[in-house]
Structures are given as structure tokens and as C-alpha cells.
Backbone as JSON, one array per atom type, in Angstrom:
{
  "sequence": "MADLTEEEYDALDEYYTKNPPKIDPTKKGTGFFTRHKTALSVTVDDLSAKWLLTKAIADHKTPAEIISEMVRERIAASA",
  "N": [[290.03, 65.84, 80.7], [287.28, 67.79, 79.03], [284.58, 67.77, 77.5], [283.38, 68.53, 74.67], [281.07, 71.12, 73.95], [278.3, 71.92, 72.29], [278.51, 74.41, 70.46], [280.91, 74.33, 70.56], [281.48, 71.84, 69.37], [280.48, 72.45, 66.67], [281.77, 74.54, 65.36], [284.22, 73.39, 65.19], [283.55, 71.32, 63.38], [282.66, 73.16, 61.21], [284.88, 74.01, 60.91], [287.03, 72.04, 60.14], [285.31, 70.87, 57.89], [285.84, 72.84, 56.24], [288.67, 73.49, 55.44], [289.87, 71.33, 54.99], [292.69, 68.35, 56.45], [295.85, 68.46, 55.06], [297.1, 65.98, 53.09], [300.37, 64.56, 52.05], [300.53, 62.52, 49.68], [303.5, 61.54, 49.34], [305.27, 61.62, 51.09], [305.3, 58.9, 52.53], [305.04, 56.51, 55.68], [305.17, 58.37, 57.5], [303.47, 58.81, 59.49], [302.45, 57.93, 62.89], [301.66, 54.85, 63.35], [302.77, 53.51, 61.32], [305.73, 54.25, 61.13], [305.8, 52.9, 63.57], [305.87, 49.52, 62.97], [304.99, 47.62, 64.79], [303.2, 48.72, 66.67], [300.42, 48.72, 68.7], [297.38, 49.38, 69.12], [295.99, 50.06, 72.1], [293.25, 49.75, 74.69], [292.18, 51.64, 77.29], [290.59, 52.58, 80.56], [288.67, 55.28, 81.09], [289.28, 57.05, 83.45], [292.06, 56.21, 83.52], [293.16, 56.66, 81.06], [292.39, 59.68, 81.32], [294.48, 60.51, 83.47], [296.93, 59.33, 81.95], [297.01, 61.11, 79.87], [297.35, 63.51, 81.27], [299.55, 63.23, 82.89], [301.69, 63.47, 80.2], [300.87, 65.68, 79.7], [302.15, 67.45, 81.57], [304.84, 66.07, 82.02], [305.46, 67.11, 79.44], [305.74, 64.61, 77.31], [304.72, 62.16, 75.21], [302.05, 60.04, 75.1], [302.35, 57.78, 74.57], [305.23, 57.51, 75.42], [305.33, 57.72, 78.28], [303.91, 55.06, 79.01], [305.71, 53.31, 77.68], [307.74, 54.26, 79.58], [306.81, 53.21, 81.92], [306.54, 50.48, 81.51], [308.94, 49.91, 80.97], [310.18, 50.56, 83.91], [308.9, 48.41, 85.38], [309.42, 46.15, 84.2], [312.26, 46.1, 84.78], [311.74, 46.36, 88.15], [311.44, 43.56, 88.09], [313.25, 42.24, 87.71]],
  "CA": [[289.46, 66.31, 78.96], [286.1, 68.48, 79.05], [283.95, 67.17, 76.5], [283.03, 69.56, 74.06], [279.86, 71.93, 73.95], [277.61, 71.7, 71.14], [278.88, 75.3, 69.88], [282.45, 73.97, 69.84], [281.44, 70.93, 68.01], [280.0, 73.09, 65.41], [282.87, 75.37, 64.95], [285.56, 72.54, 64.68], [283.01, 70.57, 62.08], [282.63, 73.97, 60.02], [286.65, 74.59, 60.55], [287.21, 70.92, 59.49], [284.98, 70.78, 56.81], [286.28, 73.91, 55.3], [289.63, 73.72, 55.98], [290.6, 69.64, 55.26], [293.85, 68.34, 56.53], [296.43, 68.2, 53.73], [297.91, 65.29, 53.0], [301.44, 64.37, 51.36], [301.21, 61.06, 49.25], [305.06, 61.7, 48.81], [305.66, 61.42, 52.69], [305.29, 57.66, 53.33], [305.85, 55.96, 56.51], [305.99, 59.33, 58.83], [302.56, 58.17, 60.91], [302.73, 56.93, 64.37], [301.72, 53.28, 63.0], [303.72, 53.3, 59.71], [306.69, 54.6, 61.81], [306.18, 51.72, 64.54], [305.25, 48.49, 62.55], [304.85, 46.51, 65.57], [302.42, 49.17, 67.83], [299.16, 47.83, 69.01], [296.46, 50.3, 69.76], [295.33, 49.7, 73.51], [292.09, 50.68, 74.91], [291.89, 51.77, 78.72], [289.13, 52.89, 81.27], [288.73, 56.72, 81.12], [290.03, 57.3, 84.44], [293.59, 55.73, 83.24], [293.4, 57.71, 80.08], [292.74, 60.9, 81.68], [295.56, 60.1, 84.02], [298.03, 59.57, 81.21], [297.18, 62.39, 79.15], [297.44, 64.57, 81.93], [300.95, 62.99, 83.02], [302.34, 63.05, 79.38], [301.4, 67.2, 78.93], [303.22, 67.5, 82.51], [306.11, 66.09, 81.3], [306.29, 67.16, 77.85], [305.85, 63.38, 76.74], [303.62, 61.67, 74.65], [301.21, 59.14, 76.37], [303.17, 56.53, 74.39], [306.6, 57.46, 75.95], [305.04, 57.56, 79.45], [303.77, 54.03, 78.98], [306.75, 52.55, 77.34], [308.72, 54.24, 80.43], [306.3, 52.29, 82.99], [306.96, 49.1, 81.33], [310.67, 49.57, 81.39], [310.36, 49.9, 85.27], [308.45, 47.15, 85.81], [310.74, 44.96, 84.22], [313.4, 46.22, 85.41], [312.12, 46.44, 88.73], [311.19, 42.27, 88.35], [314.79, 41.33, 87.04]],
  "C": [[287.92, 66.22, 78.88], [285.8, 67.83, 78.06], [283.32, 68.64, 75.54], [281.34, 70.24, 73.72], [279.46, 71.83, 72.6], [278.02, 73.15, 70.01], [280.18, 74.83, 69.4], [282.6, 72.81, 68.99], [281.45, 71.22, 66.56], [281.1, 73.74, 64.93], [283.82, 74.63, 64.46], [284.94, 71.68, 63.61], [283.26, 71.74, 61.08], [284.26, 73.92, 59.48], [286.86, 73.0, 59.72], [286.66, 70.74, 57.97], [285.33, 72.0, 55.65], [287.56, 74.24, 54.73], [290.32, 71.69, 55.91], [292.08, 69.43, 55.74], [294.47, 68.17, 55.21], [297.5, 67.06, 53.82], [298.59, 64.93, 51.97], [301.62, 63.38, 51.13], [302.68, 60.98, 49.47], [305.89, 61.21, 50.47], [305.23, 59.91, 53.24], [306.08, 57.07, 54.41], [306.06, 57.39, 57.51], [304.93, 59.39, 59.42], [303.4, 57.46, 61.84], [302.82, 55.0, 63.81], [302.23, 52.7, 62.02], [305.18, 53.1, 60.34], [307.33, 52.74, 62.98], [305.45, 50.34, 64.23], [304.34, 47.56, 63.95], [303.86, 46.93, 66.61], [301.31, 48.44, 67.92], [299.06, 49.24, 69.75], [295.5, 49.22, 70.96], [294.2, 50.26, 73.85], [292.1, 50.7, 76.6], [290.91, 52.5, 79.06], [289.65, 54.24, 81.32], [289.27, 57.43, 82.49], [291.69, 57.26, 84.11], [294.05, 56.85, 81.55], [293.42, 59.15, 80.39], [294.32, 61.44, 82.62], [296.83, 60.09, 83.53], [298.1, 60.42, 80.55], [297.49, 63.39, 79.95], [298.87, 64.57, 82.44], [301.71, 63.53, 81.55], [302.5, 64.72, 78.81], [302.17, 67.41, 80.39], [304.65, 67.33, 82.09], [306.71, 66.67, 80.26], [306.72, 65.97, 77.11], [304.54, 63.27, 75.97], [303.3, 60.09, 75.8], [301.94, 57.88, 75.61], [304.53, 56.47, 75.07], [306.65, 57.14, 77.46], [304.98, 55.64, 79.51], [304.77, 52.92, 78.98], [308.0, 52.85, 78.76], [308.32, 53.46, 81.75], [306.74, 51.05, 82.76], [307.96, 48.52, 81.62], [310.83, 49.29, 82.89], [309.64, 48.86, 85.49], [309.05, 46.19, 85.2], [311.67, 45.19, 84.46], [313.44, 45.88, 87.19], [311.73, 44.81, 89.32], [312.24, 41.76, 87.91], [315.12, 41.58, 88.4]]
}
């Protein structure tokens, strides 16, 4: 994933300053962490993160789905 240029950063900053995301307080529990109460945030190195994102995009899945599949495969292989 490429870093943003200064111009791209400024454009995004200006856009989100003028157009803040709309939040609907009536939709409780629709975010990732509220839907997955046991979800943990895991930090990985840059190479792993880039590979994971590339794989997720190629497979039309989320990074969490890719990780879940990898873990299940390892569990099945060790059983």
C-alpha cells in the first residue's frame, strides 16, 4: 500500500473536514468490534499486513476472513 503524497493527504483532510462521516446513533452494534465482542486487535509487521491486504483484495474477502481461514486450516492440519 503506497504512502499518500502531501497533496493527497491535504485533499483527504479537506474533504473529511468539510464532509464528516454521518453517524446514526440508532444503529447500535453495526460496527466490526461491536458485532464481534470477542474480537481482538492484532498488530502485524508491514510485510504481513501488505500480503494480507493483497490476498484479501484478490480473493474479494476481508483480512479477518483470510486470517480465520488460515487459522482453521492450521487447526485442521494439526488434528
